[in-house]
Amino acid sequence: MEETDFDSDRAAEDYYYSSADDATRDGAVSEDADWNFDSMEEEDLLDSEHAESHKGSDRSYRILKKEDVRQRQEDAIAEVSTVLSVPRPAATILLHRFNWSVSQVHEGWFADEDGVRKSVGFLDHTRPFSDIDASDRITCGICLDPYPPAEIFPAGCGHPFCRECWGGYIRTSINDGPGCLTLRCPEPSCRAAVDRDMIDKLAPSEDEKKKYSEYLLRSYIDENKKIKWCPGPDCECAAEFDAGGGDSWDVSCPCYYSFCWNCLEDAHRPVDCQTVANWISKNKDQSETQLWILARTKPCPKCQRPIEKNMGCMHMTCNPSCGHEFCWTCLGDWNNHNSCNGYNGTDAMEVDKHRKKANKYVAKYAHYYERWAANDLLRQLALATLHRMQTEQLTRLSSVQGKAENDLWFITEAWAQIVDCRRALKWTYVYGYYLSENEGAKRRLFEFLKGEAETGLERLQECADKELQQFLDDDGPSKYFEEFNAKLKGLTAVTRTYFEKLIKALENGLSEVQTTGTSGEED
């Protein structure tokens, strides 16, 4: 038996309600409680709106919009161009070569300028056709047609190509992807760089120029170790983390997508990145299907195909292609079958033990996976509701209740909290899946805390959904709207507190439980 230095069930209640007291000193978690939060400060009820800088969970980060990224990129190009006395297109190539690090460009350039020039494809040539008469013709190196000097465009290396051939070459390179940022002269043996000025001059359409610019902009983030793009759908923001301590990498983007900066998966507190990777791999692994087959089926003794029993008798007949008839219990040939008394008992016990263990494993995985997936779906639905609230329903509610939309911020705050709680609840099921069966006291505390937080979340969502709907359906202002206002603010604050305490407890390994012994795991 497992021993603890206190009663785990009592401890769970004491821990949970002492945590809840932070927001509900007078028992506000009760269904019948009077929701009066007028005495609470507004900043205690609500988080601040998304801002450029965020601090929390021991780490601070900065959200960069696309315009901010572009400005940083242009500032870096201007600095390198000024310090090294090179044109801006050349500065752009240098920065891309050194992962957009101004300091690395300066260090490399001043240590070995000739080596850097050679590596990036800078060639010190004057215009190769300046001495040729305008009436002369130069043969294009690709199509081999003759052109006047004004219609031939070399990359600074002297290899002649016409506008049309350049256009096809550039279009193909850009459509192939970001590799176009290191484009070189079409001559196979030449390493001369093709800079942005040439792209702007010779690209066949605005679409190619736009794609090139987008690749260039995204490269600033993709090659920067301190900044990453938000992986949210259609989001164009990036997050920059400050150096410093703390274990959390969670980022909340203004698009309401929360993600882990470290692994770019959905934000997954209270579980770590490795656990998330293991869980995702498990969900993709066909071994789970194989275990289900092992637990729920038996192989045909003749063709070895797995067969699931779906009727009451023991007489089994395999698919028509095989047609073998056998006994479900002992797998013996049905045509020569009298009873199962002669079946080897030792083999039967081993098979039964193996099957029970597989059945238990599959049942556990199915339990946690179904709830993990369900909360992920509910999070997506809540996110869609939040978007609909911002774009449609707040305008309707403002008109019906005679309130300014700015005064209805508490509703979007509630739905944003629901989205975040669904995400956290989703990952608590992964935590539960990997929590050792040996730690019974910790498991009881875990289930209690999770259950209470989940109950609070359901209460908040019911208020934000069903109770709000009646005010949207009203024909005019309701005298109960202010009461609803206070209740929803209170529920939002309480739910936030519950989940913060739950996540903190799980991240601390449920250290409130001091285990002094362990019990054996079931077979």
XYZ file of C-alpha atoms in Angstrom:
523
model
C 0.000 0.000 0.000
C 1.066 3.588 -0.608
C 1.644 5.682 2.492
C 1.505 9.454 2.762
C 2.042 11.795 5.659
C -1.495 13.159 5.382
C -4.925 12.254 4.053
C -4.677 12.895 0.273
C -8.385 13.539 -0.281
C -8.541 16.073 2.543
C -5.337 17.653 1.308
C -6.784 18.015 -2.162
C -9.753 19.925 -0.837
C -7.603 22.129 1.415
C -5.206 22.915 -1.423
C -7.910 23.656 -3.920
C -10.056 25.892 -1.762
C -7.084 27.750 -0.310
C -6.145 28.491 -3.932
C -9.661 29.505 -4.823
C -9.726 31.899 -1.884
C -7.490 34.238 -3.838
C -10.477 35.153 -5.985
C -13.454 33.970 -3.906
C -12.887 34.630 -0.232
C -16.610 34.421 0.493
C -17.475 31.234 -1.362
C -18.161 32.698 -4.786
C -17.670 29.304 -6.396
C -21.098 28.221 -5.246
C -23.847 27.993 -7.857
C -26.169 29.996 -5.598
C -23.683 32.622 -4.521
C -24.455 36.313 -4.948
C -22.115 37.597 -7.642
C -20.967 40.974 -6.363
C -17.465 41.907 -7.391
C -17.913 45.678 -7.219
C -15.299 45.867 -4.479
C -12.654 44.177 -6.603
C -10.240 46.291 -8.597
C -10.679 46.039 -12.367
C -7.079 45.015 -12.860
C -7.634 42.095 -10.472
C -10.481 40.841 -12.628
C -8.956 41.141 -16.059
C -5.626 40.816 -17.766
C -4.460 43.794 -19.752
C -5.152 43.949 -23.478
C -2.494 42.551 -25.828
C 0.432 44.932 -25.998
C 3.766 44.884 -27.699
C 5.593 43.758 -24.563
C 4.403 40.946 -22.316
C 5.817 39.626 -19.067
C 4.688 36.518 -17.284
C 5.597 32.950 -16.416
C 9.143 34.184 -15.574
C 9.856 35.160 -19.184
C 9.115 38.268 -21.176
C 8.512 38.513 -24.894
C 7.622 41.110 -27.465
C 5.055 40.740 -30.224
C 6.230 42.116 -33.566
C 3.792 42.926 -36.339
C 4.809 42.478 -39.953
C 5.501 46.197 -40.268
C 7.814 46.034 -37.233
C 9.776 43.177 -38.801
C 10.107 45.051 -42.089
C 11.342 48.175 -40.286
C 13.957 46.203 -38.355
C 15.113 44.621 -41.590
C 15.418 47.969 -43.340
C 17.291 49.456 -40.371
C 19.799 46.592 -40.480
C 20.305 47.037 -44.228
C 20.821 50.776 -43.803
C 23.371 50.265 -41.027
C 25.463 47.747 -42.970
C 25.272 49.856 -46.124
C 26.532 52.915 -44.241
C 29.291 51.252 -42.238
C 30.711 49.174 -45.112
C 30.035 51.776 -47.839
C 28.238 49.261 -50.058
C 24.934 49.681 -51.942
C 21.769 48.589 -50.147
C 21.222 45.559 -52.444
C 24.750 44.376 -51.587
C 24.092 44.977 -47.869
C 20.961 42.842 -48.181
C 22.930 39.952 -49.657
C 25.543 40.224 -46.912
C 22.958 40.212 -44.137
C 21.171 37.209 -45.607
C 24.503 35.383 -45.813
C 25.178 36.096 -42.107
C 21.649 35.267 -40.866
C 20.659 38.929 -40.584
C 23.197 39.592 -37.836
C 24.746 43.039 -38.257
C 27.569 42.210 -35.855
C 28.466 39.017 -37.736
C 28.537 40.908 -41.038
C 30.931 43.486 -39.581
C 33.102 40.823 -37.977
C 33.359 38.726 -41.142
C 33.874 41.692 -43.467
C 36.658 43.336 -41.495
C 38.397 40.011 -40.828
C 38.433 38.873 -44.487
C 36.739 41.232 -46.919
C 37.992 39.404 -50.024
C 36.837 36.060 -48.693
C 33.371 37.428 -47.894
C 33.070 39.072 -51.303
C 33.942 35.805 -53.004
C 31.552 33.731 -50.882
C 28.542 35.954 -51.571
C 29.318 36.536 -55.274
C 30.462 40.159 -55.376
C 32.542 40.819 -58.542
C 34.300 44.110 -59.157
C 33.578 44.541 -62.854
C 32.788 47.707 -64.721
C 30.009 47.585 -67.322
C 31.417 45.011 -69.806
C 29.747 46.483 -72.884
C 30.561 50.157 -72.358
C 32.993 50.208 -75.282
C 30.663 48.478 -77.742
C 28.893 50.582 -80.315
C 25.119 50.810 -79.941
C 24.700 49.449 -83.496
C 26.574 46.248 -82.637
C 24.878 43.052 -81.543
C 25.613 40.792 -78.565
C 24.525 37.167 -78.465
C 22.400 36.093 -75.467
C 24.029 33.209 -73.621
C 20.737 31.287 -73.347
C 18.618 31.825 -76.457
C 21.674 32.662 -78.675
C 19.781 35.504 -80.378
C 21.624 38.791 -81.134
C 20.600 41.951 -79.231
C 21.841 45.561 -79.032
C 23.945 46.288 -75.904
C 21.078 48.154 -74.221
C 18.971 44.962 -74.186
C 21.633 42.735 -72.628
C 21.873 42.515 -68.822
C 24.881 40.904 -67.116
C 25.010 40.232 -63.354
C 28.260 42.161 -62.983
C 30.270 39.262 -64.350
C 30.028 40.003 -68.057
C 27.912 37.008 -69.091
C 25.288 38.378 -71.520
C 21.587 37.472 -71.244
C 18.511 39.147 -72.720
C 15.517 40.411 -70.718
C 13.244 37.554 -71.779
C 15.711 34.867 -70.727
C 16.387 36.641 -67.458
C 12.626 36.819 -66.852
C 12.164 33.086 -67.337
C 15.160 32.300 -65.145
C 13.971 34.573 -62.333
C 10.363 33.344 -62.522
C 11.448 29.697 -62.229
C 13.779 30.441 -59.306
C 11.178 32.423 -57.359
C 8.475 29.815 -57.916
C 10.884 27.174 -56.599
C 10.933 28.858 -53.188
C 13.190 30.897 -50.862
C 16.315 29.610 -52.607
C 15.869 32.534 -54.994
C 17.394 34.745 -52.279
C 20.822 33.305 -53.177
C 20.283 33.502 -56.936
C 23.455 33.488 -59.069
C 24.277 34.188 -62.710
C 22.625 31.707 -65.161
C 26.072 30.716 -66.458
C 26.683 27.346 -64.709
C 30.313 28.067 -63.839
C 29.682 31.626 -62.610
C 29.052 32.581 -58.943
C 28.100 36.241 -59.475
C 25.217 37.277 -57.197
C 21.866 38.465 -58.549
C 20.734 41.255 -56.239
C 17.341 42.758 -55.517
C 17.815 45.610 -57.997
C 18.112 43.076 -60.808
C 15.035 41.210 -59.534
C 13.015 44.445 -59.533
C 14.285 45.344 -62.997
C 13.988 41.960 -64.742
C 11.237 39.991 -62.970
C 8.464 39.421 -65.570
C 5.551 40.484 -63.304
C 4.641 42.188 -60.045
C 3.640 38.801 -58.638
C 7.228 37.550 -58.806
C 8.520 40.765 -57.223
C 5.983 40.427 -54.400
C 6.949 36.798 -53.759
C 10.636 37.697 -53.662
C 9.965 40.510 -51.169
C 7.921 38.132 -48.996
C 10.691 35.527 -49.006
C 13.186 38.230 -48.073
C 11.029 39.499 -45.208
C 10.339 36.030 -43.824
C 14.030 35.148 -43.985
C 14.692 37.831 -41.378
C 12.659 35.783 -38.862
C 13.414 32.302 -40.188
C 17.162 32.825 -39.762
C 16.933 34.666 -36.437
C 17.370 32.502 -33.338
C 15.526 34.940 -31.060
C 12.380 35.593 -33.130
C 9.790 33.190 -34.535
C 6.618 33.631 -36.550
C 3.308 32.901 -34.859
C 2.062 29.578 -36.316
C -1.569 30.698 -36.028
C -3.660 30.541 -39.221
C -3.093 33.602 -41.440
C -1.225 35.407 -38.634
C 1.583 37.762 -39.620
C 2.953 38.464 -36.155
C 6.200 37.214 -34.636
C 7.381 36.780 -31.060
C 10.771 37.802 -29.710
C 11.868 36.365 -26.378
C 14.164 38.223 -24.025
C 17.115 36.355 -22.610
C 16.557 35.250 -19.059
C 15.378 32.507 -16.753
C 12.066 30.757 -16.426
C 10.772 27.539 -17.857
C 7.692 28.642 -19.752
C 7.840 29.407 -23.465
C 4.130 30.144 -23.882
C 3.213 33.070 -26.127
C -0.240 34.616 -26.438
C -0.514 36.309 -29.811
C -3.011 39.115 -30.566
C -4.640 36.674 -33.018
C -5.703 34.724 -29.885
C -3.503 31.777 -30.860
C -1.318 30.584 -27.988
C 1.783 28.637 -28.878
C 5.043 27.384 -27.422
C 7.942 29.482 -28.715
C 10.356 26.637 -28.130
C 8.676 23.878 -30.189
C 6.002 25.909 -32.076
C 3.275 23.469 -31.048
C 0.040 24.625 -29.460
C 0.837 26.136 -26.033
C 1.007 23.139 -23.749
C 1.455 24.081 -20.125
C 1.572 22.135 -17.811
C 3.420 19.493 -19.876
C 6.895 19.972 -21.340
C 7.932 19.938 -24.999
C 9.306 16.383 -24.894
C 6.048 15.049 -23.456
C 4.130 16.832 -26.202
C 6.423 15.325 -28.847
C 5.918 11.865 -27.337
C 2.143 12.311 -27.267
C 1.916 13.533 -30.862
C 4.136 10.682 -31.989
C 1.942 8.223 -30.113
C -1.179 9.587 -31.807
C 0.415 9.045 -35.208
C 1.857 5.636 -34.365
C 0.101 2.700 -35.935
C 1.016 0.597 -32.892
C -2.069 1.959 -31.141
C -4.225 0.441 -33.877
C -2.302 -2.782 -33.586
C -2.895 -2.885 -29.838
C -6.616 -2.381 -30.397
C -6.600 -5.291 -32.846
C -4.721 -7.412 -30.324
C -7.137 -6.561 -27.525
C -10.406 -6.899 -29.460
C -9.750 -9.571 -32.091
C -8.319 -13.044 -32.613
C -6.420 -14.328 -35.661
C -7.979 -16.878 -37.991
C -5.989 -20.102 -37.383
C -5.704 -20.632 -41.150
C -5.008 -17.229 -42.765
C -4.062 -15.251 -39.612
C -6.405 -12.358 -40.431
C -7.713 -10.594 -37.302
C -11.403 -11.306 -36.696
C -13.680 -9.316 -34.394
C -16.499 -11.246 -32.710
C -19.840 -9.495 -33.343
C -22.378 -12.239 -32.567
C -23.125 -14.470 -29.601
C -22.076 -18.014 -30.551
C -18.572 -19.464 -30.598
C -18.819 -20.742 -34.182
C -16.678 -18.415 -36.298
C -16.365 -18.362 -40.101
C -13.563 -16.402 -41.738
C -14.070 -14.221 -44.834
C -15.191 -16.016 -48.031
C -11.680 -15.926 -49.510
C -10.607 -18.170 -46.619
C -13.852 -19.639 -45.264
C -12.200 -21.443 -42.364
C -14.568 -22.402 -39.512
C -13.209 -22.447 -35.978
C -14.058 -22.057 -32.293
C -13.672 -18.530 -30.896
C -12.603 -19.821 -27.481
C -9.904 -22.345 -28.352
C -9.332 -21.535 -32.059
C -9.798 -25.237 -32.868
C -11.240 -26.519 -36.180
C -15.024 -26.354 -35.804
C -15.610 -29.478 -37.921
C -13.621 -31.581 -35.409
C -14.655 -29.635 -32.319
C -16.482 -31.214 -29.393
C -15.451 -29.072 -26.450
C -12.627 -26.807 -25.282
C -11.649 -29.086 -22.377
C -8.568 -30.345 -24.175
C -7.101 -26.893 -24.762
C -3.703 -26.303 -23.124
C -4.403 -24.384 -19.916
C -0.973 -22.799 -19.662
C -1.243 -21.362 -23.179
C -4.765 -20.162 -22.468
C -3.641 -18.311 -19.337
C -0.765 -16.640 -21.164
C -2.986 -15.545 -24.039
C -5.640 -14.280 -21.635
C -3.080 -12.357 -19.556
C -1.561 -10.805 -22.656
C -4.971 -9.819 -23.974
C -6.094 -8.279 -20.687
C -2.936 -6.185 -20.472
C -3.399 -4.941 -24.032
C -7.072 -4.233 -23.343
C -6.175 -2.185 -20.279
C -3.551 -0.209 -22.195
C -5.910 0.531 -25.075
C -8.713 1.573 -22.722
C -6.412 3.987 -20.865
C -5.101 5.541 -24.074
C -8.628 5.863 -25.519
C -9.870 7.543 -22.312
C -7.236 10.278 -22.338
C -7.070 10.713 -26.097
C -10.836 11.191 -26.470
C -10.881 13.903 -23.802
C -7.748 15.550 -25.179
C -9.306 15.668 -28.655
C -12.698 16.805 -27.326
C -11.205 19.785 -25.510
C -9.160 20.691 -28.579
C -12.379 20.760 -30.610
C -14.134 22.811 -27.923
C -11.205 25.245 -27.943
C -11.564 25.701 -31.695
C -15.316 26.251 -31.346
C -14.736 28.789 -28.565
C -12.191 30.574 -30.756
C -14.753 30.755 -33.576
C -17.311 32.134 -31.116
C -14.815 34.742 -29.939
C -14.246 35.832 -33.532
C -17.986 35.975 -34.183
C -18.454 37.962 -30.981
C -15.885 40.537 -32.051
C -17.135 40.900 -35.627
C -20.907 40.570 -35.242
C -22.492 40.031 -31.855
C -20.945 42.909 -29.891
C -22.390 45.352 -32.413
C -25.806 43.734 -32.000
C -25.546 43.726 -28.203
C -24.393 47.338 -28.152
C -27.434 48.353 -30.178
C -29.944 46.349 -28.113
C -28.616 47.196 -24.649
C -27.653 50.778 -25.431
C -24.012 50.264 -24.458
C -20.850 51.425 -26.165
C -18.863 48.514 -27.612
C -15.879 49.583 -25.515
C -17.981 48.895 -22.415
C -18.546 45.280 -23.491
C -14.883 44.251 -23.328
C -15.661 41.879 -20.447
C -17.491 39.548 -22.868
C -14.558 39.085 -25.239
C -12.314 38.727 -22.200
C -14.503 35.895 -20.942
C -14.369 34.069 -24.274
C -10.610 34.579 -24.528
C -10.359 33.013 -21.065
C -12.506 30.075 -22.191
C -10.221 29.506 -25.183
C -7.147 29.537 -22.952
C -8.719 27.225 -20.356
C -9.785 24.696 -22.984
C -6.216 24.635 -24.235
C -4.841 24.087 -20.727
C -7.462 21.458 -19.893
C -6.623 19.611 -23.093
C -3.006 19.187 -21.985
C -3.890 18.175 -18.431
C -5.228 14.945 -19.941
C -1.810 14.281 -21.456
C -0.313 14.944 -18.023
C -2.760 12.434 -16.557
C -1.891 9.815 -19.160
C 1.800 9.902 -18.263
C 1.239 10.207 -14.488
C 2.494 7.008 -12.867
C -0.103 4.524 -11.668
C 2.101 3.954 -8.618
C 1.463 7.450 -7.263
C -2.097 7.029 -6.080
C -2.156 10.065 -3.792
C -0.859 12.343 -6.532
C -3.379 10.931 -8.989
C -6.246 11.618 -6.549
C -5.043 15.195 -6.052
C -4.642 15.609 -9.808
C -8.147 14.335 -10.563
C -9.659 16.530 -7.851
C -7.954 19.734 -8.976
C -8.694 19.055 -12.633
C -12.321 18.204 -11.899
C -12.922 21.388 -9.912
C -11.249 23.570 -12.538
C -13.272 21.882 -15.271
C -16.489 22.493 -13.347
C -15.610 26.170 -13.032
C -14.904 26.362 -16.753
C -18.255 24.820 -17.635
C -19.981 27.351 -15.363
C -18.177 30.234 -17.088
C -18.954 28.958 -20.569
C -22.634 28.445 -19.778
C -22.865 32.033 -18.550
C -20.953 33.424 -21.553
C -23.040 31.370 -23.979
C -26.592 30.700 -22.831
C -27.083 33.617 -20.429
C -25.596 36.080 -22.906
C -27.908 34.857 -25.650
C -31.018 36.129 -23.863
C -29.629 39.658 -23.923
C -28.847 39.337 -27.632
C -32.454 38.265 -28.207
C -33.958 41.190 -26.258
C -35.802 43.947 -28.078
C -34.432 46.620 -25.794
C -32.238 47.288 -22.751
C -32.597 44.797 -19.893
C -32.510 45.796 -16.230
C -30.602 42.570 -15.518
C -27.690 43.339 -17.821
C -25.541 44.965 -15.119
C -26.059 41.934 -12.909
C -24.928 39.744 -15.801
C -21.940 42.049 -16.276
C -20.783 41.536 -12.687
C -21.411 37.792 -12.771
C -19.451 37.200 -15.998
C -16.523 39.308 -14.776
C -16.482 37.356 -11.539
C -16.653 33.977 -13.214
C -13.844 34.980 -15.560
C -11.625 35.974 -12.632
C -12.445 32.866 -10.615
C -11.855 30.505 -13.534
C -8.559 32.175 -14.338
C -7.423 31.722 -10.751
C -8.446 28.070 -10.639
C -6.548 27.231 -13.803
C -3.476 29.184 -12.793
C -3.353 27.216 -9.538
C -3.988 23.929 -11.339
C -1.206 24.516 -13.864
C 1.208 25.647 -11.173
C 0.477 22.522 -9.100
C 1.081 20.211 -12.073
C 4.256 21.999 -13.133
C 5.521 21.563 -9.565
C 4.896 17.829 -9.850
C 2.023 17.922 -7.330
C 4.671 18.412 -4.657
C 1.942 18.934 -2.027
C 1.812 15.131 -1.874
C 4.852 13.832 0.030
C 5.029 10.136 -0.822
C 6.851 7.837 1.611
C 6.097 4.562 -0.149
C 4.779 3.090 -3.351
C 2.372 0.376 -4.254
C 2.837 -2.213 -6.932
C 1.423 -1.645 -10.418
C -1.318 -3.919 -11.642
C -0.449 -6.417 -14.322
